mmCIF file of C-alpha atoms in Angstrom:
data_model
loop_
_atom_site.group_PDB
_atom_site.id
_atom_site.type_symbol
_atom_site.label_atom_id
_atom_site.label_comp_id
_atom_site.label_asym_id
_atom_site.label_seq_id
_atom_site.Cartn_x
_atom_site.Cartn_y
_atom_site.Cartn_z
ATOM 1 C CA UNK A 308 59.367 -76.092 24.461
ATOM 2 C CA UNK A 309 61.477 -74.427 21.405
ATOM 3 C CA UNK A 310 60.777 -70.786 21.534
ATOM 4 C CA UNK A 311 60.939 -70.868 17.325
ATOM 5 C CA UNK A 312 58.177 -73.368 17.128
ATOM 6 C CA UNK A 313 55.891 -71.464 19.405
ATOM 7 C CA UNK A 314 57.117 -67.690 18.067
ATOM 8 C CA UNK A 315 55.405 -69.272 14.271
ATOM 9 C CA UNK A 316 52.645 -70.389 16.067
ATOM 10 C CA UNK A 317 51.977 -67.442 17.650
ATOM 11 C CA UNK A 318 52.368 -65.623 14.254
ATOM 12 C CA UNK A 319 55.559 -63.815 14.693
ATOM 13 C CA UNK A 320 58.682 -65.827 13.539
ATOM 14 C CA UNK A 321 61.969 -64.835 13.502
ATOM 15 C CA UNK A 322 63.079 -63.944 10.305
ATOM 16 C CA UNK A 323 66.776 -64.545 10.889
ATOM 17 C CA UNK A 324 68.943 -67.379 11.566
ATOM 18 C CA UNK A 325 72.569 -68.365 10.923
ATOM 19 C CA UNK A 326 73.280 -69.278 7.073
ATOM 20 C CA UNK A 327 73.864 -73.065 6.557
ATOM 21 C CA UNK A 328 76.864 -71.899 4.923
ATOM 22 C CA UNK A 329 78.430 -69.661 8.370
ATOM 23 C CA UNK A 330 77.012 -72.983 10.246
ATOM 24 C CA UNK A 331 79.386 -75.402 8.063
ATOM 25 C CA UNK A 332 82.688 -72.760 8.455
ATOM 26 C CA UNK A 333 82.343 -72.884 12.185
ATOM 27 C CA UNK A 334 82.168 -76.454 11.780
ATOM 28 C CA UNK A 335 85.309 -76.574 10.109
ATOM 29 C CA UNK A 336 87.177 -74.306 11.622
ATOM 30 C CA UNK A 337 86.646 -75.566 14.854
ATOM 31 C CA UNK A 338 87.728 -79.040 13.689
ATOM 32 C CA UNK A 339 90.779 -77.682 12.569
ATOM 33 C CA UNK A 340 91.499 -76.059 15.892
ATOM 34 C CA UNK A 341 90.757 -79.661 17.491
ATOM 35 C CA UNK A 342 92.473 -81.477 14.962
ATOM 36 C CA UNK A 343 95.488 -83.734 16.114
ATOM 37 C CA UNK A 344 94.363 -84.790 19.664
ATOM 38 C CA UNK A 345 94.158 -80.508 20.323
ATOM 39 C CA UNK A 346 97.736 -80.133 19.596
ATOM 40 C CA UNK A 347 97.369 -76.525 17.743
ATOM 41 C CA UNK A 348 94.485 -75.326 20.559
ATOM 42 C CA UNK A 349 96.918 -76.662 23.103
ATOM 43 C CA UNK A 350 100.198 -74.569 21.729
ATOM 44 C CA UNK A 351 97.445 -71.363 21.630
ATOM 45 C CA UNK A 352 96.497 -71.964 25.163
ATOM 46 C CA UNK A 353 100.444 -72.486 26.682
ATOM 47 C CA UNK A 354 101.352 -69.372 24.917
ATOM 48 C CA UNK A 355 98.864 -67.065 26.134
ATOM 49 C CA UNK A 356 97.869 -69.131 29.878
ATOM 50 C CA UNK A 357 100.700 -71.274 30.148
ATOM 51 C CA UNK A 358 102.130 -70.092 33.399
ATOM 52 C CA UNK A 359 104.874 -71.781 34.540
ATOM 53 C CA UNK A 360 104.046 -75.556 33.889
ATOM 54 C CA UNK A 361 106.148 -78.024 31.183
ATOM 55 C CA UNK A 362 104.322 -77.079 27.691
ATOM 56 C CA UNK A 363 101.755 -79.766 26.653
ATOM 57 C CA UNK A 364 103.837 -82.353 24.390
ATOM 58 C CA UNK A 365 101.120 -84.078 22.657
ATOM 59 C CA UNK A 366 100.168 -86.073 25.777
ATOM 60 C CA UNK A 367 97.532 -84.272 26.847
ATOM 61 C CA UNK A 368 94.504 -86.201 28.176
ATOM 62 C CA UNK A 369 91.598 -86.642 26.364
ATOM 63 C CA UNK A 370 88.492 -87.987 28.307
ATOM 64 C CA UNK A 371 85.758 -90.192 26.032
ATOM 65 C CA UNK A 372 82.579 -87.763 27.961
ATOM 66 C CA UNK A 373 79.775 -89.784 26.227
ATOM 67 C CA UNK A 374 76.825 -90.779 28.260
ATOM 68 C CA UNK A 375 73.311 -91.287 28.164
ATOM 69 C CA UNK A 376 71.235 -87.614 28.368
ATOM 70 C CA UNK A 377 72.136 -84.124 29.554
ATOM 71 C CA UNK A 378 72.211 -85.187 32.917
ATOM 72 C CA UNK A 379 74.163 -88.358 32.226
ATOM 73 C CA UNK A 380 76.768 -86.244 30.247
ATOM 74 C CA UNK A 381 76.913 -83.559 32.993
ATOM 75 C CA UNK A 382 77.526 -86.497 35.314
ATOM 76 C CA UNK A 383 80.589 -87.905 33.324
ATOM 77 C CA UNK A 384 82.602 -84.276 32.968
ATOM 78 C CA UNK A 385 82.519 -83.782 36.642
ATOM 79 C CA UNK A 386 83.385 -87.250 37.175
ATOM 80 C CA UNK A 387 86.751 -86.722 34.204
ATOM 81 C CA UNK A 388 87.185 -83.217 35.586
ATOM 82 C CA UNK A 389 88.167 -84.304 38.796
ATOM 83 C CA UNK A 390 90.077 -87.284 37.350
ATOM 84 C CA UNK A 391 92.391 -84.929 35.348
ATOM 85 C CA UNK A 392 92.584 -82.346 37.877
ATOM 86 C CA UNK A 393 94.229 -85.239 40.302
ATOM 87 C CA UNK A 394 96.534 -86.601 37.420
ATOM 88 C CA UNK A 395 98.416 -83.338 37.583
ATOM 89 C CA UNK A 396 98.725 -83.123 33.743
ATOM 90 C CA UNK A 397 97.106 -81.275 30.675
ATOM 91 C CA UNK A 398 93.855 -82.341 29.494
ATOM 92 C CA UNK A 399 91.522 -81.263 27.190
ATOM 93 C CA UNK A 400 87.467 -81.724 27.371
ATOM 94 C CA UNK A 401 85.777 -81.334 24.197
ATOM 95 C CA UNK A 402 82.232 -80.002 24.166
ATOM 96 C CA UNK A 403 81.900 -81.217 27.958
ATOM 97 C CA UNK A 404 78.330 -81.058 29.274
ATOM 98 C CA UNK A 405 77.952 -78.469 32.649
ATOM 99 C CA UNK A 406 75.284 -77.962 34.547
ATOM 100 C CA UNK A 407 74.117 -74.588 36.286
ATOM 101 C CA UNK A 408 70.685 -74.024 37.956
ATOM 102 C CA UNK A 409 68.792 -71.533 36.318
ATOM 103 C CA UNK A 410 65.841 -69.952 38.366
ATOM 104 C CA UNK A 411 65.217 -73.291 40.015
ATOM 105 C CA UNK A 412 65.839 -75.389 37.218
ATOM 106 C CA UNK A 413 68.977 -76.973 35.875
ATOM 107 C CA UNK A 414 69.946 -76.111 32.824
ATOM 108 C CA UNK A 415 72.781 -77.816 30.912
ATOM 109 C CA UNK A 416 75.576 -75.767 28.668
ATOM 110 C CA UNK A 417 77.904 -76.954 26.232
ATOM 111 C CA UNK A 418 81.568 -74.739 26.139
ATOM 112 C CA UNK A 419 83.466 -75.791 23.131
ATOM 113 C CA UNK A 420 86.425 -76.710 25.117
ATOM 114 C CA UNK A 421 87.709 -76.946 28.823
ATOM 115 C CA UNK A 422 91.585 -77.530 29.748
ATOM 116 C CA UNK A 423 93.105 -78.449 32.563
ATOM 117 C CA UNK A 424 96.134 -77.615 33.521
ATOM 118 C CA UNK A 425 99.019 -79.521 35.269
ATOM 119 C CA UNK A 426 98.655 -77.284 38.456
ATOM 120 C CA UNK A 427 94.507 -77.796 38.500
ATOM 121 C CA UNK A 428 93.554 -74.781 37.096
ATOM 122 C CA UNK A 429 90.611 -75.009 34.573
ATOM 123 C CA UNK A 430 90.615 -72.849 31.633
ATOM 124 C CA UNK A 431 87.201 -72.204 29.153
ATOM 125 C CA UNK A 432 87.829 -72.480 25.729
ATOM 126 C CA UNK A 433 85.648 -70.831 23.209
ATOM 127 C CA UNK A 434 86.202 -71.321 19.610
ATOM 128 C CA UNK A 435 84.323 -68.457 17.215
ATOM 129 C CA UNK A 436 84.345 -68.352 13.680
ATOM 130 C CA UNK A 437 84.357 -64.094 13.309
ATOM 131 C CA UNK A 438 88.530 -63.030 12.101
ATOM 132 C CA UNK A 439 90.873 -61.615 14.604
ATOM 133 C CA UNK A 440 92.243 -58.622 11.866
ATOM 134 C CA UNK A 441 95.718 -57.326 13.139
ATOM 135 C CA UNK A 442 94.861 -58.999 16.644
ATOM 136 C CA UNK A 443 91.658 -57.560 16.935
ATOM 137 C CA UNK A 444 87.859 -58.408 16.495
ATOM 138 C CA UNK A 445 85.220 -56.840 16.289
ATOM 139 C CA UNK A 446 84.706 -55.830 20.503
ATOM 140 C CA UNK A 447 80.225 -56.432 20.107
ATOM 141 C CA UNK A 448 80.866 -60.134 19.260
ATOM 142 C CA UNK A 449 84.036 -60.499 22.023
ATOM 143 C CA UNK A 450 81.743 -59.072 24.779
ATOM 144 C CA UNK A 451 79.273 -61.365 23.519
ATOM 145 C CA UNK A 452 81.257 -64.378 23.414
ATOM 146 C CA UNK A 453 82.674 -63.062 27.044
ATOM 147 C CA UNK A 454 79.218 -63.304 28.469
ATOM 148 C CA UNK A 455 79.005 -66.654 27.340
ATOM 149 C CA UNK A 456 81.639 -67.837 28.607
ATOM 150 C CA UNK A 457 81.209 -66.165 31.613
ATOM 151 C CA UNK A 458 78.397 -68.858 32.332
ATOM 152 C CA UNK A 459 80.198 -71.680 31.627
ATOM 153 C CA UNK A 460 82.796 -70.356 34.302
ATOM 154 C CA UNK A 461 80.207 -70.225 36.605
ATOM 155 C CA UNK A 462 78.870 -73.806 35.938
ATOM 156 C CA UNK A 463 82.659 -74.919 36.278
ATOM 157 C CA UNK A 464 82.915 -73.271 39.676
ATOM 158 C CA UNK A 465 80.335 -75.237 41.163
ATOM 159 C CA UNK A 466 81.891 -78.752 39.955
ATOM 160 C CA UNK A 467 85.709 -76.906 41.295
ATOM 161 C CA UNK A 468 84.028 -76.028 44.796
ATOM 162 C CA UNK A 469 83.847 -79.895 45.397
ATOM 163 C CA UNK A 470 86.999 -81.218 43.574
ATOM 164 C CA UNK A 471 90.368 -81.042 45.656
ATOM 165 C CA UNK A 472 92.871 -78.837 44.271
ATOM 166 C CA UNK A 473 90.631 -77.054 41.347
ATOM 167 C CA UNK A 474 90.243 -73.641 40.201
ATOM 168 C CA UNK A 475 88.304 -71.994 38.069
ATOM 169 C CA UNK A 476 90.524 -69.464 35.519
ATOM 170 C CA UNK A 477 88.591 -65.728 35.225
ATOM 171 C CA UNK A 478 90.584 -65.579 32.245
ATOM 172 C CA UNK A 479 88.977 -67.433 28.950
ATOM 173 C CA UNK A 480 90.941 -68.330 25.800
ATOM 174 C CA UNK A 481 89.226 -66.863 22.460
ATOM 175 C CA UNK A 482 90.323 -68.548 19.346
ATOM 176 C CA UNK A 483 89.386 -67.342 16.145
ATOM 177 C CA UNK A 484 90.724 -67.036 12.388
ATOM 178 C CA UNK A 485 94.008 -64.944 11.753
ATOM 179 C CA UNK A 486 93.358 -62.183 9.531
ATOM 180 C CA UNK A 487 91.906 -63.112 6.188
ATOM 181 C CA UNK A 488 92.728 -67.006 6.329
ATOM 182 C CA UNK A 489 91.428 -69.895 8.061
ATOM 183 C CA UNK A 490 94.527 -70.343 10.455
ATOM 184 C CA UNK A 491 93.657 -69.911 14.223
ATOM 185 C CA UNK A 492 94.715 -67.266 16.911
ATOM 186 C CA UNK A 493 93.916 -66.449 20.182
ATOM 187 C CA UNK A 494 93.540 -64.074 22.709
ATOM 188 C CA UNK A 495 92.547 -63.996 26.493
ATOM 189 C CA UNK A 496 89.689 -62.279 27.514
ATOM 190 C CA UNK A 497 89.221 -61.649 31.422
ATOM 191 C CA UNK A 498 85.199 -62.238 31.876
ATOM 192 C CA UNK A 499 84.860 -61.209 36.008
ATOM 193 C CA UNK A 500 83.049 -58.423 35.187
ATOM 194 C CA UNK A 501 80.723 -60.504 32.897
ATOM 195 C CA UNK A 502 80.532 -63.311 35.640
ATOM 196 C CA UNK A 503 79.951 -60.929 37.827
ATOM 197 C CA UNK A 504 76.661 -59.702 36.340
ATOM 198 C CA UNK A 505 75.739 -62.948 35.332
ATOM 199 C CA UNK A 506 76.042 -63.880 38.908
ATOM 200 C CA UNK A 507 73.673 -61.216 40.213
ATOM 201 C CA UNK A 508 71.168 -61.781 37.683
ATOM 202 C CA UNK A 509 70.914 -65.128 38.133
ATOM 203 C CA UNK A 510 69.838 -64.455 42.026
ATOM 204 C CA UNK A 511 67.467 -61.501 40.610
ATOM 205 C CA UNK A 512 65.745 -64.003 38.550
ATOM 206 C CA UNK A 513 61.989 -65.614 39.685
ATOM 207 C CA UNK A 514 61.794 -69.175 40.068
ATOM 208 C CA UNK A 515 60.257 -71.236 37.426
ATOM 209 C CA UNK A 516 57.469 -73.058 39.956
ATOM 210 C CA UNK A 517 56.653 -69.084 41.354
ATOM 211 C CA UNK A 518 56.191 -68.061 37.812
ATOM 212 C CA UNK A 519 54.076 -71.074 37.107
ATOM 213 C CA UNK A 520 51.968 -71.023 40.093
ATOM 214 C CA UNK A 521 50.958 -67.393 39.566
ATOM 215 C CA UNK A 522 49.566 -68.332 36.178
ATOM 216 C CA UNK A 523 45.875 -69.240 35.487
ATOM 217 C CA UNK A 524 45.478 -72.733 35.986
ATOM 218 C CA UNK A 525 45.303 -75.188 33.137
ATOM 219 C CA UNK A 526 47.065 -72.764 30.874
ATOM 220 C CA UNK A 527 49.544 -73.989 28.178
ATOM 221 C CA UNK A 528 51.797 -73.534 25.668
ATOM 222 C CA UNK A 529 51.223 -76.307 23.610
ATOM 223 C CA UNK A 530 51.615 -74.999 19.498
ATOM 224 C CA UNK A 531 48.619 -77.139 18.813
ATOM 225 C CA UNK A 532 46.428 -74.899 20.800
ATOM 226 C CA UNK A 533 43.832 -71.988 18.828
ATOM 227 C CA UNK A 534 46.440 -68.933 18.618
ATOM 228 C CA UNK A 535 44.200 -67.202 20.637
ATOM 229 C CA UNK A 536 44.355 -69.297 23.393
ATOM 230 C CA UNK A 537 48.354 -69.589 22.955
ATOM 231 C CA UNK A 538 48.425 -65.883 22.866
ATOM 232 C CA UNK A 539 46.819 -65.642 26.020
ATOM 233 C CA UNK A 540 49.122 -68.493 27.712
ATOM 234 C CA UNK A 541 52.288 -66.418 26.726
ATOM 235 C CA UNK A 542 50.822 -62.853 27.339
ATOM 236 C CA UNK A 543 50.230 -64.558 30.975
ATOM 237 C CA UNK A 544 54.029 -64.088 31.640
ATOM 238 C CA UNK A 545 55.286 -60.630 31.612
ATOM 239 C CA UNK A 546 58.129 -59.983 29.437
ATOM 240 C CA UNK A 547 61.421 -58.842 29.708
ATOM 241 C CA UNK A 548 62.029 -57.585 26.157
ATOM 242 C CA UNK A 549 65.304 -55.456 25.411
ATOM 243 C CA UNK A 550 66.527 -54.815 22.145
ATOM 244 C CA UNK A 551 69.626 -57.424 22.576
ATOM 245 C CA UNK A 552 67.174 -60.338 22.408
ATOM 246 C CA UNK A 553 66.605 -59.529 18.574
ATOM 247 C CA UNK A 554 70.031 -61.409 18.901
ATOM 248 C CA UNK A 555 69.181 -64.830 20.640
ATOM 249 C CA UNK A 556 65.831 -65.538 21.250
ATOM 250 C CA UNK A 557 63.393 -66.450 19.070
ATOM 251 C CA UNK A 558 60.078 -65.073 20.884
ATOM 252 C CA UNK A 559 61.900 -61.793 20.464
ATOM 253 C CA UNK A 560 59.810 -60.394 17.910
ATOM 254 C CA UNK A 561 56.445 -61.375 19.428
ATOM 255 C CA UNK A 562 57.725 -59.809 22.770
ATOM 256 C CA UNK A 563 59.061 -56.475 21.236
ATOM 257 C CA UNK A 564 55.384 -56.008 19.614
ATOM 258 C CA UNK A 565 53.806 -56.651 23.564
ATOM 259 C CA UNK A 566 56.696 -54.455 24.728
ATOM 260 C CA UNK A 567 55.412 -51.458 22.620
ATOM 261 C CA UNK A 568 52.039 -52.195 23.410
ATOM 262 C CA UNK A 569 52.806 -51.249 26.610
ATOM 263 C CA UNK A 570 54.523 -48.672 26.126
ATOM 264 C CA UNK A 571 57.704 -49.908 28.037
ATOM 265 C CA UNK A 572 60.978 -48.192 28.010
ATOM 266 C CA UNK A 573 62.632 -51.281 28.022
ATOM 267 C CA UNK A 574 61.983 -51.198 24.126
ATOM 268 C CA UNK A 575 64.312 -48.309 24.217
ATOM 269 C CA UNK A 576 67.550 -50.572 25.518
ATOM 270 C CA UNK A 577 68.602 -51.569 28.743
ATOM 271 C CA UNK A 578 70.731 -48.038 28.799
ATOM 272 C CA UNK A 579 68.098 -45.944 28.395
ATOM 273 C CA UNK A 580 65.900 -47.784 31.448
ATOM 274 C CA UNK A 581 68.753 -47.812 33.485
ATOM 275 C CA UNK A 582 69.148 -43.587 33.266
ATOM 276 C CA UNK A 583 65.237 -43.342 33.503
ATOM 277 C CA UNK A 584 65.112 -44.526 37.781
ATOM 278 C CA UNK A 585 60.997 -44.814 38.612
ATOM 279 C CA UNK A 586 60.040 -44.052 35.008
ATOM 280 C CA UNK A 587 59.047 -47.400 33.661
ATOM 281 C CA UNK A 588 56.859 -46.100 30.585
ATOM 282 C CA UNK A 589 57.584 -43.572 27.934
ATOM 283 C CA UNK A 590 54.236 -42.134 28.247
ATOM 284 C CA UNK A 591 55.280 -41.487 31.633
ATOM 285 C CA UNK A 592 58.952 -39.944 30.557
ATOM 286 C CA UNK A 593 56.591 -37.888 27.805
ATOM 287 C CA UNK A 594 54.481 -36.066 30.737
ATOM 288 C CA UNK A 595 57.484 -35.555 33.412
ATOM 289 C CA UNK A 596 59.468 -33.848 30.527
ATOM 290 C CA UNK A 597 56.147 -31.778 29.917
ATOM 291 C CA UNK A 598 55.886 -30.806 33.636
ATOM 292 C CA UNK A 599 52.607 -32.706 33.545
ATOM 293 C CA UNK A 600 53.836 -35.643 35.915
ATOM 294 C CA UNK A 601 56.815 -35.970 38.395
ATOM 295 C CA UNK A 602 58.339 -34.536 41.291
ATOM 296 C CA UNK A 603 61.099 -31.817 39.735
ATOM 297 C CA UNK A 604 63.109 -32.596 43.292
ATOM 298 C CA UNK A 605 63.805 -35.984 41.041
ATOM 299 C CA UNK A 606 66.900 -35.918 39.402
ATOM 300 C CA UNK A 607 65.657 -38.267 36.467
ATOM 301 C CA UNK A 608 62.352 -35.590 36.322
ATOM 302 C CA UNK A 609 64.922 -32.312 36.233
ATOM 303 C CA UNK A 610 66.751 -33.782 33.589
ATOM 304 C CA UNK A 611 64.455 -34.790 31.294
ATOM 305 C CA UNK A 612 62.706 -31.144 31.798
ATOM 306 C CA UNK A 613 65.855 -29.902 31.215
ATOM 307 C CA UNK A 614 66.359 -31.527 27.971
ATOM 308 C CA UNK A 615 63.041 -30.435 27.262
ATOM 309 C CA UNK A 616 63.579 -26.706 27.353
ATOM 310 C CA UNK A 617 66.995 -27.096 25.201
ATOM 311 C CA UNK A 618 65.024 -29.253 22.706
ATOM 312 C CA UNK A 619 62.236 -26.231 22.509
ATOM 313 C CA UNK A 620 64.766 -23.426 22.511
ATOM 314 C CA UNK A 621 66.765 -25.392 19.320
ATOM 315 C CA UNK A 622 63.553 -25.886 17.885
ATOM 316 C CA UNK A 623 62.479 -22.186 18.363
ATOM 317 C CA UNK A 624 65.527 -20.606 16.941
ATOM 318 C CA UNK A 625 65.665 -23.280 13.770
ATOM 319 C CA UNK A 626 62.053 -21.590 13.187
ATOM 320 C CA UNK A 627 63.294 -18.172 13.770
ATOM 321 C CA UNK A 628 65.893 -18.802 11.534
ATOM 322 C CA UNK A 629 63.708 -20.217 8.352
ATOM 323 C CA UNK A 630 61.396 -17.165 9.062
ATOM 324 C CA UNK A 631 64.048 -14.410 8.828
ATOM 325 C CA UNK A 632 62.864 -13.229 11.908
ATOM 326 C CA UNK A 633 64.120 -10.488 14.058
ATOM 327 C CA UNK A 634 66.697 -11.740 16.310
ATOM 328 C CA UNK A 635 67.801 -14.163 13.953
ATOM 329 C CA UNK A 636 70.495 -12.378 13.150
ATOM 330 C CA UNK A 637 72.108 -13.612 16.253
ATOM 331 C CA UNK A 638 72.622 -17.333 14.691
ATOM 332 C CA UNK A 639 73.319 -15.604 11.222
ATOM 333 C CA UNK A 640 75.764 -17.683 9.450
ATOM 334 C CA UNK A 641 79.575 -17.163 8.678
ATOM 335 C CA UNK A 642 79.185 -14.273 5.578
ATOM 336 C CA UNK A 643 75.823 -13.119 5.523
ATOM 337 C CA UNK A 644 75.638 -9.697 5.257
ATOM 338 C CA UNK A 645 77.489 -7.726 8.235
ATOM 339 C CA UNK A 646 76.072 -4.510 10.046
ATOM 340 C CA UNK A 647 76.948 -0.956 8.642
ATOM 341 C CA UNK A 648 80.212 0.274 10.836
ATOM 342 C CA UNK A 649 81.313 -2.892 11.048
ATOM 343 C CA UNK A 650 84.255 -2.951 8.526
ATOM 344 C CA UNK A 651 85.472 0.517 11.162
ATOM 345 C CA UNK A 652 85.835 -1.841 14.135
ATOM 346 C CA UNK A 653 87.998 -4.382 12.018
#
């Protein structure tokens, strides 16, 4: 089912999308990088990750990886993946098909690029369209392009676990634009802390056929349904909003509205819920900071109280302050008017 077709039907489409024009320059760019058999993306990849094998010399293997279906497709990289890894030579995959199960389900990912190298290491290629200025980018869209690849290493390491002589690289090649231009550069971006947490979440995540048997039976998500009906199908699964999915997902919207319905600190960013322990709603955050609710042994409770009490203090002397008070004097700013003596103790 295509999350944007059922987001409009439930009401709440995304109102974003990449530009057909940013869609195009990708296009191109990453045909430039490929142009030539690979020979530039090659050179960028044996500069940065070329170890200590003989530098590609426009040789390099590259595998026809058409076949019928996702499955098919998946079937026919592993297949060329081990072929090149036993050739002992470079090859490049372009847009290979992987396969990684995803709460009980397969689901199928498409890395720009994968390289072999002579000595059966595999390296993950990802091609982005966003300038490297002065060797740099901008670090939000490299950690985001990180955790991206960082699944397709993991969907490589399960075809390397049964291939003879294969590794998996931790290290990714990142090719971009240089500066202001459309010529490409690269940089390596080490992504085991990103496969890392990929790799837990993936065993944190419920199974597809638990989720589905816990929901009322006969319920769909069909678009054609009465939105009232849909709406009920999709409020059926709990979700799992955070403010990064404004980003990717398409149902984003429609699940940061439910999110706030419910009050869920989630809506807050994944930060926020991670400092907040036991505290899962901000009604509930509202009443331990009051004193209302909470045990004040909690470290999570004491803090919050505590930021409570310096929030009502600030607030009390700002009011002070306006007022002209007495005892405002002790926040009186640089210049006002000084006691009487005071010039004698200069």
């Amino acid at each position: 089912m295509d999350k944007g077709v059922l987001a409009t039907a439930l009401g709440s489409p995304a109102p974003f999308g990449q530009s057909q024009f940013a869609f195009m320059r990708g296009n191109a760019f990453e045909a430039k990088v490929k142009a030539d058999g690979g020979a530039e993306l090659l050179r960028l990849l044996y500069e940065r990750l070329g170890g200590g094998a003989e530098a590609p010399a426009g040789d390099a293997a590259t595998p026809d990886l058409s076949a019928a279906g996702p499955e098919g497709r998946a079937a026919r990289t592993a297949l060329a993946l081990r072929e090149a890894t036993a050739a002992g030579g470079w090859a490049l995959l372009d847009h290979p098909m992987l396969a990684l199960e995803v709460a009980g389900s397969p689901a199928y990912l498409e890395p720009d690029a994968v390289v072999v190298h002579p000595d059966g290491r595999w390296t993950v290629v990802e091609i982005k369209s966003f300038p490297m200025i002065d060797a740099s980018a901008d670090p939000s869209k490299v950690g985001a392009a990180a955790r991206q690849a960082a699944v397709y290493v993991l969907a490589l390491e399960r075809v390397a676990a049964v291939t003879e002589g294969a590794e998996v690289g931790h290290r990714v090649l990142l090719v971009c634009p240089k500066d202001f231009s459309n010529l490409p550069t690269a940089s390596v971006v080490d992504v085991r802390k990103q496969r890392a947490v990929t790799r837990r979440q993936l065993t944190r995540l419920t199974r597809v056929e638990d989720i589905a048997a816990g929901l009322p039976e006969g319920t769909t998500f069909d678009p054609a349904c009465p939105p009232e009906e849909l709406d009920a199908a999709v409020a059926a699964v709990p979700p799992a909003y955070a403010p990064e999915c404004l980003a990717a997902c398409e149902l984003a919207f429609h699940c940061r509205a439910r999110s706030r319905a419910m009050g869920a600190v989630e809506t807050l960013g994944r930060g926020v819920r991670g400092e907040l322990g036991g505290l899962t709603t901000v009604a509930g955050v509202l009443a331990a900071a009051a004193g209302k609710e909470g045990d004040s042994a909690d470290p999570t409770v004491a803090a919050l109280r505590r930021a409570a009490a310096l929030r009502a203090e600030a607030l009390e002397g700002a009011e002070a302050l306006r007022a002209g008070t007495p005892g405002s004097a002790a926040v009186r700013p640089a210049g006002a008017g000084a006691p009487e003596g005071a010039a004698a103790c200069r």
